[in-house]
PDB file of C-alpha atoms in Angstrom:
ATOM      1  CA  MET A   1      19.724 -17.612  -6.445  1.00 67.00           C
ATOM      2  CA  ILE A   2      21.409 -15.277  -3.989  1.00 63.00           C
ATOM      3  CA  GLY A   3      18.495 -14.934  -1.597  1.00 62.00           C
ATOM      4  CA  ARG A   4      14.722 -15.034  -1.125  1.00 78.00           C
ATOM      5  CA  PHE A   5      12.291 -12.172  -1.085  1.00 75.00           C
ATOM      6  CA  GLU A   6      11.648 -11.188   2.541  1.00 80.00           C
ATOM      7  CA  LYS A   7       9.127  -8.333   2.495  1.00 90.00           C
ATOM      8  CA  THR A   8       8.344  -4.864   1.185  1.00 90.00           C
ATOM      9  CA  VAL A   9       9.183  -2.010   3.578  1.00 89.00           C
ATOM     10  CA  ILE A  10       7.226   1.225   3.349  1.00 92.00           C
ATOM     11  CA  ASP A  11       8.317   4.491   4.980  1.00 91.00           C
ATOM     12  CA  CYS A  12       5.547   6.490   6.666  1.00 93.00           C
ATOM     13  CA  PRO A  13       4.929   8.946   9.507  1.00 94.00           C
ATOM     14  CA  ASP A  14       2.826   6.508  11.642  1.00 96.00           C
ATOM     15  CA  PRO A  15       3.623   2.783  11.163  1.00 96.00           C
ATOM     16  CA  ARG A  16       0.720   1.492  13.271  1.00 97.00           C
ATOM     17  CA  ALA A  17      -1.899   3.531  11.455  1.00 97.00           C
ATOM     18  CA  LEU A  18      -0.669   2.601   7.982  1.00 97.00           C
ATOM     19  CA  ALA A  19      -0.282  -1.078   8.956  1.00 98.00           C
ATOM     20  CA  ASP A  20      -3.908  -1.071  10.125  1.00 97.00           C
ATOM     21  CA  PHE A  21      -5.005   0.469   6.806  1.00 97.00           C
ATOM     22  CA  TYR A  22      -3.260  -2.277   4.788  1.00 97.00           C
ATOM     23  CA  CYS A  23      -4.390  -5.057   7.164  1.00 98.00           C
ATOM     24  CA  ARG A  24      -7.984  -4.067   6.423  1.00 97.00           C
ATOM     25  CA  ILE A  25      -7.379  -4.085   2.664  1.00 95.00           C
ATOM     26  CA  LEU A  26      -5.304  -7.274   2.454  1.00 96.00           C
ATOM     27  CA  GLY A  27      -6.875  -9.333   5.248  1.00 97.00           C
ATOM     28  CA  MET A  28      -3.537  -9.535   7.047  1.00 97.00           C
ATOM     29  CA  ARG A  29      -2.622  -9.290  10.713  1.00 98.00           C
ATOM     30  CA  VAL A  30       0.058  -7.463  12.662  1.00 98.00           C
ATOM     31  CA  ASN A  31       2.891  -9.876  13.494  1.00 97.00           C
ATOM     32  CA  GLU A  32       5.505  -7.425  14.851  1.00 95.00           C
ATOM     33  CA  ASP A  33       4.775  -4.104  16.493  1.00 97.00           C
ATOM     34  CA  SER A  34       7.038  -1.462  17.964  1.00 92.00           C
ATOM     35  CA  GLU A  35       6.729   2.306  17.944  1.00 90.00           C
ATOM     36  CA  ASP A  36       8.818   2.765  14.790  1.00 94.00           C
ATOM     37  CA  TRP A  37       8.368  -0.614  13.032  1.00 93.00           C
ATOM     38  CA  VAL A  38       5.269  -2.733  12.280  1.00 97.00           C
ATOM     39  CA  VAL A  39       5.200  -5.908  10.166  1.00 95.00           C
ATOM     40  CA  ILE A  40       2.061  -7.547   8.791  1.00 97.00           C
ATOM     41  CA  GLY A  41       1.434 -10.937   7.217  1.00 96.00           C
ATOM     42  CA  SER A  42      -1.345 -13.267   6.142  1.00 96.00           C
ATOM     43  CA  GLU A  43      -0.513 -15.833   8.870  1.00 96.00           C
ATOM     44  CA  PRO A  44       1.110 -15.675  12.306  1.00 95.00           C
ATOM     45  CA  GLY A  45       4.847 -15.127  11.982  1.00 91.00           C
ATOM     46  CA  MET A  46       4.732 -14.130   8.293  1.00 92.00           C
ATOM     47  CA  ARG A  47       6.606 -10.947   7.401  1.00 91.00           C
ATOM     48  CA  GLN A  48       5.129  -9.736   4.094  1.00 95.00           C
ATOM     49  CA  VAL A  49       4.884  -5.942   4.426  1.00 95.00           C
ATOM     50  CA  ALA A  50       6.669  -3.716   6.949  1.00 93.00           C
ATOM     51  CA  PHE A  51       6.090  -0.079   7.849  1.00 95.00           C
ATOM     52  CA  GLN A  52       8.914   2.017   9.293  1.00 92.00           C
ATOM     53  CA  ARG A  53       8.704   5.499  10.764  1.00 95.00           C
ATOM     54  CA  ALA A  54      10.202   8.270   8.641  1.00 91.00           C
ATOM     55  CA  GLU A  55      10.560  11.416  10.736  1.00 89.00           C
ATOM     56  CA  GLN A  56      11.056  13.631   7.667  1.00 89.00           C
ATOM     57  CA  TRP A  57       8.162  12.145   5.649  1.00 86.00           C
ATOM     58  CA  VAL A  58       7.621  13.694   2.223  1.00 85.00           C
ATOM     59  CA  PRO A  59       4.874  11.876   0.306  1.00 86.00           C
ATOM     60  CA  PRO A  60       5.078  11.127  -3.407  1.00 84.00           C
ATOM     61  CA  ARG A  61       2.703  13.134  -5.609  1.00 82.00           C
ATOM     62  CA  TRP A  62       1.679  10.734  -8.343  1.00 77.00           C
ATOM     63  CA  PRO A  63       1.930  11.359 -11.288  1.00 80.00           C
ATOM     64  CA  ASP A  64       4.245  14.344 -10.642  1.00 82.00           C
ATOM     65  CA  PRO A  65       7.744  13.295 -11.852  1.00 80.00           C
ATOM     66  CA  ASP A  66       9.360  15.811  -9.452  1.00 84.00           C
ATOM     67  CA  HIS A  67       8.001  13.721  -6.538  1.00 77.00           C
ATOM     68  CA  PRO A  68       8.000  10.147  -7.921  1.00 74.00           C
ATOM     69  CA  GLN A  69       6.044   7.281  -6.433  1.00 68.00           C
ATOM     70  CA  GLN A  70       9.207   5.176  -5.859  1.00 73.00           C
ATOM     71  CA  MET A  71       7.143   1.993  -5.426  1.00 74.00           C
ATOM     72  CA  HIS A  72       3.543   0.868  -5.281  1.00 80.00           C
ATOM     73  CA  LEU A  73       1.462  -2.173  -4.445  1.00 86.00           C
ATOM     74  CA  ASP A  74      -1.030  -3.849  -6.775  1.00 82.00           C
ATOM     75  CA  VAL A  75      -4.021  -5.406  -5.019  1.00 90.00           C
ATOM     76  CA  ARG A  76      -6.190  -7.803  -7.091  1.00 89.00           C
ATOM     77  CA  VAL A  77      -9.946  -7.451  -6.478  1.00 92.00           C
ATOM     78  CA  SER A  78     -12.956  -9.302  -7.853  1.00 92.00           C
ATOM     79  CA  ASP A  79     -15.299  -6.276  -7.990  1.00 93.00           C
ATOM     80  CA  ALA A  80     -13.616  -2.914  -8.599  1.00 92.00           C
ATOM     81  CA  ASP A  81     -16.662  -0.804  -7.734  1.00 95.00           C
ATOM     82  CA  VAL A  82     -17.223  -2.518  -4.390  1.00 95.00           C
ATOM     83  CA  ALA A  83     -13.488  -2.394  -3.603  1.00 94.00           C
ATOM     84  CA  GLU A  84     -13.346   1.309  -4.430  1.00 94.00           C
ATOM     85  CA  GLN A  85     -16.159   2.132  -2.004  1.00 96.00           C
ATOM     86  CA  GLN A  86     -14.493   0.073   0.743  1.00 96.00           C
ATOM     87  CA  LEU A  87     -11.116   1.725   0.138  1.00 95.00           C
ATOM     88  CA  LEU A  88     -12.593   5.216   0.243  1.00 96.00           C
ATOM     89  CA  ALA A  89     -14.331   4.354   3.536  1.00 96.00           C
ATOM     90  CA  LEU A  90     -10.944   3.308   4.983  1.00 95.00           C
ATOM     91  CA  GLY A  91      -9.343   6.634   4.054  1.00 97.00           C
ATOM     92  CA  ALA A  92      -7.867   5.954   0.616  1.00 96.00           C
ATOM     93  CA  ARG A  93      -8.190   8.660  -2.028  1.00 96.00           C
ATOM     94  CA  ARG A  94      -8.825   7.978  -5.732  1.00 96.00           C
ATOM     95  CA  VAL A  95      -6.372   9.553  -8.196  1.00 93.00           C
ATOM     96  CA  PRO A  96      -7.506   8.542 -11.691  1.00 85.00           C
ATOM     97  CA  ALA A  97      -4.874   7.892 -14.325  1.00 80.00           C
ATOM     98  CA  LYS A  98      -5.254   9.216 -17.877  1.00 81.00           C
ATOM     99  CA  ARG A  99      -5.879   5.710 -19.199  1.00 81.00           C
ATOM    100  CA  GLU A 100      -7.083   2.981 -16.898  1.00 79.00           C
ATOM    101  CA  SER A 101      -7.776  -0.466 -18.243  1.00 85.00           C
ATOM    102  CA  GLY A 102      -7.944  -3.229 -15.666  1.00 87.00           C
ATOM    103  CA  PHE A 103      -6.674  -1.032 -12.824  1.00 90.00           C
ATOM    104  CA  ARG A 104      -7.557   2.021 -10.719  1.00 92.00           C
ATOM    105  CA  VAL A 105      -5.078   4.201  -8.843  1.00 90.00           C
ATOM    106  CA  PHE A 106      -5.470   5.303  -5.226  1.00 93.00           C
ATOM    107  CA  VAL A 107      -3.259   6.804  -2.551  1.00 93.00           C
ATOM    108  CA  ASP A 108      -3.192   5.533   1.016  1.00 94.00           C
ATOM    109  CA  PRO A 109      -3.768   7.910   3.975  1.00 95.00           C
ATOM    110  CA  VAL A 110      -0.162   9.179   3.847  1.00 91.00           C
ATOM    111  CA  GLY A 111       0.168   9.483   0.069  1.00 89.00           C
ATOM    112  CA  HIS A 112       1.649   6.177  -1.191  1.00 89.00           C
ATOM    113  CA  PRO A 113       0.081   5.244  -4.519  1.00 88.00           C
ATOM    114  CA  PHE A 114      -1.388   1.768  -4.922  1.00 89.00           C
ATOM    115  CA  CYS A 115      -3.581   0.157  -7.555  1.00 89.00           C
ATOM    116  CA  ILE A 116      -6.474  -2.198  -7.515  1.00 89.00           C
ATOM    117  CA  VAL A 117      -6.305  -4.575 -10.462  1.00 89.00           C
ATOM    118  CA  PHE A 118      -9.238  -6.531 -11.858  1.00 89.00           C
ATOM    119  CA  GLY A 119     -10.421  -8.493 -14.845  1.00 85.00           C
ATOM    120  CA  GLY A 120      -8.200 -10.564 -17.113  1.00 72.00           C
ATOM    121  CA  SER A 121      -6.219 -13.493 -15.841  1.00 54.00           C
ATOM    122  CA  ASN A 122      -4.363 -13.715 -12.582  1.00 47.00           C
ATOM    123  CA  PRO A 123      -1.037 -15.382 -13.417  1.00 44.00           C
ATOM    124  CA  GLY A 124      -0.109 -15.531  -9.761  1.00 41.00           C
TER     125      GLY A 124
END
């Protein structure tokens, strides 16, 4: 092993706003906060997802290959219909895939795709 996974870093135009969006989805808290950099985690001091300001923000346009998604998060939920309504209320937008089995695709308020996953086993 060369190192350990530290965190995922997501570029965005407003780190505080996007961190708040994901805190509400994932039940996390803000553990570091500056104007251009916000880090959230499930416990105090944890650094699981970071958001950094990108002045020249160009959002991905999933599933357009000319503007690829680059990365996405999968969020496991127990009830997809309830989760969908909660996500929409927070400002997510649904972007259905051609074939969805065990997942649904959304974009966050600035255009990053993410999926809710449900059913089947959760291997960890």
